[in-house]
mmCIF file of C-alpha atoms and ligand atoms in Angstrom:
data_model
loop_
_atom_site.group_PDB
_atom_site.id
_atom_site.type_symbol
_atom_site.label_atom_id
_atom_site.label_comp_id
_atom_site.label_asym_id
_atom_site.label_seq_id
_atom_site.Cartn_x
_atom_site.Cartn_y
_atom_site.Cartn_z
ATOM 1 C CA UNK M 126 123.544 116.874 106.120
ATOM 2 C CA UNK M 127 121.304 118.239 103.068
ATOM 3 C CA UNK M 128 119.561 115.791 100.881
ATOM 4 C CA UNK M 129 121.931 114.668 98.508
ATOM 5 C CA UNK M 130 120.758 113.575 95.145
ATOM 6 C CA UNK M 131 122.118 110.618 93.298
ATOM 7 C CA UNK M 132 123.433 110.946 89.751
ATOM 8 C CA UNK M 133 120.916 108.454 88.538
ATOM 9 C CA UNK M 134 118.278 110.953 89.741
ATOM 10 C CA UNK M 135 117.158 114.579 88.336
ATOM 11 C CA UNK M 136 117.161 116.795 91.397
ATOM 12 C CA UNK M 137 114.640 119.076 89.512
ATOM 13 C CA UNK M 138 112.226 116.407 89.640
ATOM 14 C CA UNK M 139 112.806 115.906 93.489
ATOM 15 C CA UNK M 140 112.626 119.344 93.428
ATOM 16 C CA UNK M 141 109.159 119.503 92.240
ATOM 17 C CA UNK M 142 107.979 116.498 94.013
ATOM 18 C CA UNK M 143 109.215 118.137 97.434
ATOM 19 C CA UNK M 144 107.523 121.117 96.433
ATOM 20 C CA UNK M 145 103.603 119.546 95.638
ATOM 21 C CA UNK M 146 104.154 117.961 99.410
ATOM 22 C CA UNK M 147 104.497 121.324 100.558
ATOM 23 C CA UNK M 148 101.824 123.147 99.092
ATOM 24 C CA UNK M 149 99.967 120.583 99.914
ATOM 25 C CA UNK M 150 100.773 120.236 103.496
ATOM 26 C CA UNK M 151 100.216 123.767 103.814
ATOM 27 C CA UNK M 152 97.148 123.671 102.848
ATOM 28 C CA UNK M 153 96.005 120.426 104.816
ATOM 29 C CA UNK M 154 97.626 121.984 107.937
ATOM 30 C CA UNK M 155 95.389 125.327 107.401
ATOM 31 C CA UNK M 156 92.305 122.549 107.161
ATOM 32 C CA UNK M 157 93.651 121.463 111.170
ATOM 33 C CA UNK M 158 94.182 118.045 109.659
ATOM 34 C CA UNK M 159 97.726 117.731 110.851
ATOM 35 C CA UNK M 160 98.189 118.783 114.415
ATOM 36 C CA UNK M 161 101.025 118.918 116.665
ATOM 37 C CA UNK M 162 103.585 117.275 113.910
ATOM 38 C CA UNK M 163 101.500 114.533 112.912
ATOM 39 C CA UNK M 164 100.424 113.290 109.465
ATOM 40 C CA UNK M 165 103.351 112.415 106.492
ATOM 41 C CA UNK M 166 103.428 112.528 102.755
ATOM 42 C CA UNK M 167 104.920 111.307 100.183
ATOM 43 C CA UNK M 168 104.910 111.619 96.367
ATOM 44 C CA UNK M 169 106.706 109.022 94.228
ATOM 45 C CA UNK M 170 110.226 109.789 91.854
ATOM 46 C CA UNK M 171 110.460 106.797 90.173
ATOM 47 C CA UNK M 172 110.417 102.899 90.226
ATOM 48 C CA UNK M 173 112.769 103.011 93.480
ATOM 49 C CA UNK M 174 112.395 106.409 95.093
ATOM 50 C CA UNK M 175 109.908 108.686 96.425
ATOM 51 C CA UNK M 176 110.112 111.998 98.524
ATOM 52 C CA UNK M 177 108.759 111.802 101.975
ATOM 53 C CA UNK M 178 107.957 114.398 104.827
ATOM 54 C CA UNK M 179 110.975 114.036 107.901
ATOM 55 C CA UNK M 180 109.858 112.757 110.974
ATOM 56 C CA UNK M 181 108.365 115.614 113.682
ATOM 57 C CA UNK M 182 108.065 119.163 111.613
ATOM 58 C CA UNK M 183 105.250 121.317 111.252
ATOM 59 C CA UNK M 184 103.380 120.607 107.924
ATOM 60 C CA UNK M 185 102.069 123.785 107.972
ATOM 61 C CA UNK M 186 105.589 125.068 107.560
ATOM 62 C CA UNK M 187 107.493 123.046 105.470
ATOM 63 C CA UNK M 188 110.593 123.483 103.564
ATOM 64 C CA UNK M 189 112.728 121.858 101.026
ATOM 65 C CA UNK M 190 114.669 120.487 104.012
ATOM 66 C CA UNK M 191 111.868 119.075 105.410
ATOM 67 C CA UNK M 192 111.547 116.685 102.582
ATOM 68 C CA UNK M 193 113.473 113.646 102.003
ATOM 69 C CA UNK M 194 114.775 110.636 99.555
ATOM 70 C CA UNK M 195 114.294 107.163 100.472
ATOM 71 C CA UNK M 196 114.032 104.010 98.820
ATOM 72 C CA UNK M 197 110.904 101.797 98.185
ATOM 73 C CA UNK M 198 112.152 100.072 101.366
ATOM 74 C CA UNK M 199 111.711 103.408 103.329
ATOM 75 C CA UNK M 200 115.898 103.663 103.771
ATOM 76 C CA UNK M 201 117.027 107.465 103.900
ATOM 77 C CA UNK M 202 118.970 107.690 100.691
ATOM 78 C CA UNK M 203 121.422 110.632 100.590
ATOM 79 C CA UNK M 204 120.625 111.907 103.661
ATOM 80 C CA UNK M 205 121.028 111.297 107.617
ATOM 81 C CA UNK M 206 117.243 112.496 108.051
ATOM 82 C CA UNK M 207 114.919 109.872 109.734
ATOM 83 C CA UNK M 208 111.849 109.259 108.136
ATOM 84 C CA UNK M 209 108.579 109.522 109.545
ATOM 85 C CA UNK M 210 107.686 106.020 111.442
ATOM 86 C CA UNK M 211 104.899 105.032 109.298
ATOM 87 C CA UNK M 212 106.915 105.067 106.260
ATOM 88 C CA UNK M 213 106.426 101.950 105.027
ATOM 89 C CA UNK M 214 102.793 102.275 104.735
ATOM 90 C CA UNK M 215 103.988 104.793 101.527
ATOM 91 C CA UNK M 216 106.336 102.235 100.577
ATOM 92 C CA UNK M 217 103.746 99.883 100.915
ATOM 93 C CA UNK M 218 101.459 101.357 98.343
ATOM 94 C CA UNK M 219 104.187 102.517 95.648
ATOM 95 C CA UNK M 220 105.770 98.687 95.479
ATOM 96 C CA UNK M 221 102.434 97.591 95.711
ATOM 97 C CA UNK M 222 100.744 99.992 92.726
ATOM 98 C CA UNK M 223 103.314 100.947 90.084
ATOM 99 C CA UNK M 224 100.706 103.919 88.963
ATOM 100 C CA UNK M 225 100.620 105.276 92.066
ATOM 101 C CA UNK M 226 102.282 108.626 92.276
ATOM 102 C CA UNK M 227 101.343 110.029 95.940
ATOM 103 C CA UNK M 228 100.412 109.320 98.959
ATOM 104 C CA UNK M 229 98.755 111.252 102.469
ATOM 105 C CA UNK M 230 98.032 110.574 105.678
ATOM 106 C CA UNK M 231 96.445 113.055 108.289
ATOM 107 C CA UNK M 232 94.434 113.111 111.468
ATOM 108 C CA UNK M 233 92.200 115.151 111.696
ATOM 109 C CA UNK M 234 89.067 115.280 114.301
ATOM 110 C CA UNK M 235 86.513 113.601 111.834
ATOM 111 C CA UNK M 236 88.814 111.048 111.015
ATOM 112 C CA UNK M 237 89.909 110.635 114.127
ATOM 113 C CA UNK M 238 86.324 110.092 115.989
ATOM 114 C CA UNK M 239 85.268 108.475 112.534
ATOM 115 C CA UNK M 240 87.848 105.858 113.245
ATOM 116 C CA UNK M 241 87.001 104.555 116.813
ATOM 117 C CA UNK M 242 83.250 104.698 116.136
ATOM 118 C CA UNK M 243 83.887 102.070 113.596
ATOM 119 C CA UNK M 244 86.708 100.368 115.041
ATOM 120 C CA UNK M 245 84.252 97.172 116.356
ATOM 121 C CA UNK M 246 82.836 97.346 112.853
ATOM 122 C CA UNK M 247 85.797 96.899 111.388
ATOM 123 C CA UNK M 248 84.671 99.017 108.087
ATOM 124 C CA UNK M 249 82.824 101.721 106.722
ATOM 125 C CA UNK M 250 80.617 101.111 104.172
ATOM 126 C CA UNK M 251 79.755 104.376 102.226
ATOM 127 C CA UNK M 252 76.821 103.780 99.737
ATOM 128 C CA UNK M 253 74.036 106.689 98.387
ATOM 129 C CA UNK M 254 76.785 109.947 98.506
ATOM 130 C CA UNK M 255 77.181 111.309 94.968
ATOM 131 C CA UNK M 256 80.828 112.531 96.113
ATOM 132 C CA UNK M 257 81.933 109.112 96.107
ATOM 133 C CA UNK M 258 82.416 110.170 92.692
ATOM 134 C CA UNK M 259 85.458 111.567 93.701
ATOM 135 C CA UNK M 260 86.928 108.482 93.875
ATOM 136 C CA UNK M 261 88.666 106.895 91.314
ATOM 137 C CA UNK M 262 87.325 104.283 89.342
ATOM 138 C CA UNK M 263 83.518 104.889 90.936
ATOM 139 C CA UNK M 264 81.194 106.173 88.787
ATOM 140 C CA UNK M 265 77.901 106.028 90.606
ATOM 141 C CA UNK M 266 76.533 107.313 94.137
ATOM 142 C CA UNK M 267 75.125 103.238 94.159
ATOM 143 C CA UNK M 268 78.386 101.535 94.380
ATOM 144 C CA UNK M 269 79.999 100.588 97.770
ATOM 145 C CA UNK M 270 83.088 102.221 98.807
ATOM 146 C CA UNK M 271 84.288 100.393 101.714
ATOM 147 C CA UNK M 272 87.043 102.009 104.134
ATOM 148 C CA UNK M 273 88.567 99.448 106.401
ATOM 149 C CA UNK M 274 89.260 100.196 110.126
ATOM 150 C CA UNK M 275 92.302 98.753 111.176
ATOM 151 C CA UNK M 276 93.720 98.487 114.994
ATOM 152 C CA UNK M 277 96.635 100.787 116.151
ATOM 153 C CA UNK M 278 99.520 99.586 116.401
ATOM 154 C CA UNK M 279 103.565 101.334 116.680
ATOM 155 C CA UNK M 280 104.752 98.085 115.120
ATOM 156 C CA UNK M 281 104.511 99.239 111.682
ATOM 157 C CA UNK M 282 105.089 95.996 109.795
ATOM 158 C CA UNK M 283 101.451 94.845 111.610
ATOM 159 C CA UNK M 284 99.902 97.378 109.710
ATOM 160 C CA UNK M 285 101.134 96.791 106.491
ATOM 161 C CA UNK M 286 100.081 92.841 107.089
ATOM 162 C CA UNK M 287 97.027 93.939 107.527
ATOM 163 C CA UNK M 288 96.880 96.200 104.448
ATOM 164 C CA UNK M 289 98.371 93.136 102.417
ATOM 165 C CA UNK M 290 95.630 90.654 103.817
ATOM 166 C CA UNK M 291 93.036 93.149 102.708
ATOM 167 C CA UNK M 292 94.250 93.699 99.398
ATOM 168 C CA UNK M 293 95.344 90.073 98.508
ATOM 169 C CA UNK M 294 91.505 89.113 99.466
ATOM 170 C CA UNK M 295 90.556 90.411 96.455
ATOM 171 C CA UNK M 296 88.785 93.783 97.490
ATOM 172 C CA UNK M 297 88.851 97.019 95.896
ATOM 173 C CA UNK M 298 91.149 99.327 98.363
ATOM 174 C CA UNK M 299 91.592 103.155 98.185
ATOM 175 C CA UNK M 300 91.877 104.348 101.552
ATOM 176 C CA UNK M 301 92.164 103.558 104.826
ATOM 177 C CA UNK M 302 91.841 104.257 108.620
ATOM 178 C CA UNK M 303 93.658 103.379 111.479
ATOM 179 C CA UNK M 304 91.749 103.538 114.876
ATOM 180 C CA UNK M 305 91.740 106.253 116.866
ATOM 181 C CA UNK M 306 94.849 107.686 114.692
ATOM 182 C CA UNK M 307 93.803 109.016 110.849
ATOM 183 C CA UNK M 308 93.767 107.868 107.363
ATOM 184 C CA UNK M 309 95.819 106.580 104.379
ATOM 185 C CA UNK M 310 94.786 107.680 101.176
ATOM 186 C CA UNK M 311 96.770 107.744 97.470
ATOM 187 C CA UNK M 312 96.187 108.315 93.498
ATOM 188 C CA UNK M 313 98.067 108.692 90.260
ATOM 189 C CA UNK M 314 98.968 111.572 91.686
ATOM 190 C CA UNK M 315 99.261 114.538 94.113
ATOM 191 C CA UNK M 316 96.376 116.404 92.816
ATOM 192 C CA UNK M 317 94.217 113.106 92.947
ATOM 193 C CA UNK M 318 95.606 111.945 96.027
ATOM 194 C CA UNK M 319 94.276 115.606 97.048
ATOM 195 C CA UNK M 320 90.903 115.005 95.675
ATOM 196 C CA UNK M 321 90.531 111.741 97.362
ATOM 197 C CA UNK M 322 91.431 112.514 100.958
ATOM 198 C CA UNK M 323 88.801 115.875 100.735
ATOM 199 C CA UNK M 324 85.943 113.718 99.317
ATOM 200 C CA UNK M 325 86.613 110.614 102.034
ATOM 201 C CA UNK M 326 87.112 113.760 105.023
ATOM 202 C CA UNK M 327 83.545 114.996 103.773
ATOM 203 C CA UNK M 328 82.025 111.976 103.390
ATOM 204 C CA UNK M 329 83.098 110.743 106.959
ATOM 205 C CA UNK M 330 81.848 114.025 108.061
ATOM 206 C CA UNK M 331 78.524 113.303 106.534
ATOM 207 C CA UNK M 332 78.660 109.978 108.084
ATOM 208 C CA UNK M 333 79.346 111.021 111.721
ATOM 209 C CA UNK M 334 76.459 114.060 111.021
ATOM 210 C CA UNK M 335 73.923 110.801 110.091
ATOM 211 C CA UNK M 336 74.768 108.802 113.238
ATOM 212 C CA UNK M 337 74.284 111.599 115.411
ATOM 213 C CA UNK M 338 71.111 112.931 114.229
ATOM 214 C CA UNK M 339 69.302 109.174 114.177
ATOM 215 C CA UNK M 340 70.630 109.061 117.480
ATOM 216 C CA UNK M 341 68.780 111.768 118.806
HETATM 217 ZN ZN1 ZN T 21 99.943 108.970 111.794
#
């Protein structure tokens, strides 16, 4: 069945919400940050909607059918597509944020290793890189930009406890990894969400480069 969209919904705005997930996709996918199927994304419609990547396609080679409505419970509206599994982690952040606009997860190989190497730790605490910049809401290479590390899990409503626990505790939260599987990052919007998830790869990067050079 094709994506049907509700009356209570413009389809040209779907349209062009689909359409920034696949650009974008392409161009993560070109990066190797979404191999063999994996990674999702999502970019909000409105109060109660959001487009999200179907479960299992190539991101490198997405099309409008590839992209999906659901609710801010992660139910398929107007379609019989399934959802990627980890789609209430998007939900998650869009009930949780009403500014937020998009959301991306990948897994690629520096988030990846970046993830079990801090697994015990729990966190990464990124302090002294000007590109932290990048982030939202910092303004100076001195703040601390913590990433948590949270465990793996297929029982998705773990994670999003997790995620809940952090953010109720009262710290600052614009990313995320999951060990040994990739990061969660979002923004205002697509183009943010963009400039987020580039800044935290290279910053991991230069992380990972650090610990293996004192090391030797
Ligand atoms: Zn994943």
């Amino acid at each position: 069945m094709r994506q049907q969209i509700p009356a209570t919904l413009s389809a040209s705005l779907f349209e062009a919400r689909a359409d920034a997930i696949i650009d974008t996709a392409r161009e993560l996918a070109v990066l190797g940050w979404t191999p063999a199927t994996s990674s999702n994304f999502s970019a909000r419609i409105d109060d109660d909607h959001a487009a999200i990547t179907v479960s299992g396609r190539d991101k490198g080679k997405l099309g409008r059918d590839d992209i999906m409505l659901i609710d801010m419970h992660g139910n398929a509206v107007g379609t019989d597509a399934r959802p990627s599994a980890e789609t209430a982690l998007h939900t998650q952040i869009y009930r949780r944020w009403p500014e937020m606009g998009a959301v991306l997860h990948t897994h690629s190989r520096t988030q990846s290793v970046a993830s079990r190497l801090y697994a015990d730790d729990g966190v990464i605490r990124l302090q002294g890189w000007e590109l932290q910049k990048a982030i939202t809401g910092y303004t100076t290479h001195e703040s601390v930009l913590e990433i948590p590390v949270f465990p793996n899990t297929q029982h998705m409503p773990e994670l999003v406890d997790r995620v809940d626990a952090w953010i109720d505790g009262g710290k600052p939260l614009h990313a995320y990894l999951i060990d040994g599987h990739g990061i969660y990052t979002w923004g205002r919007d697509m183009q943010e969400t963009h400039r987020h998830l580039e800044a935290l790869e290279f910053l991991l990067g230069c992380e990972l480069d650090l610990k293996r050079l004192r090391a030797s």
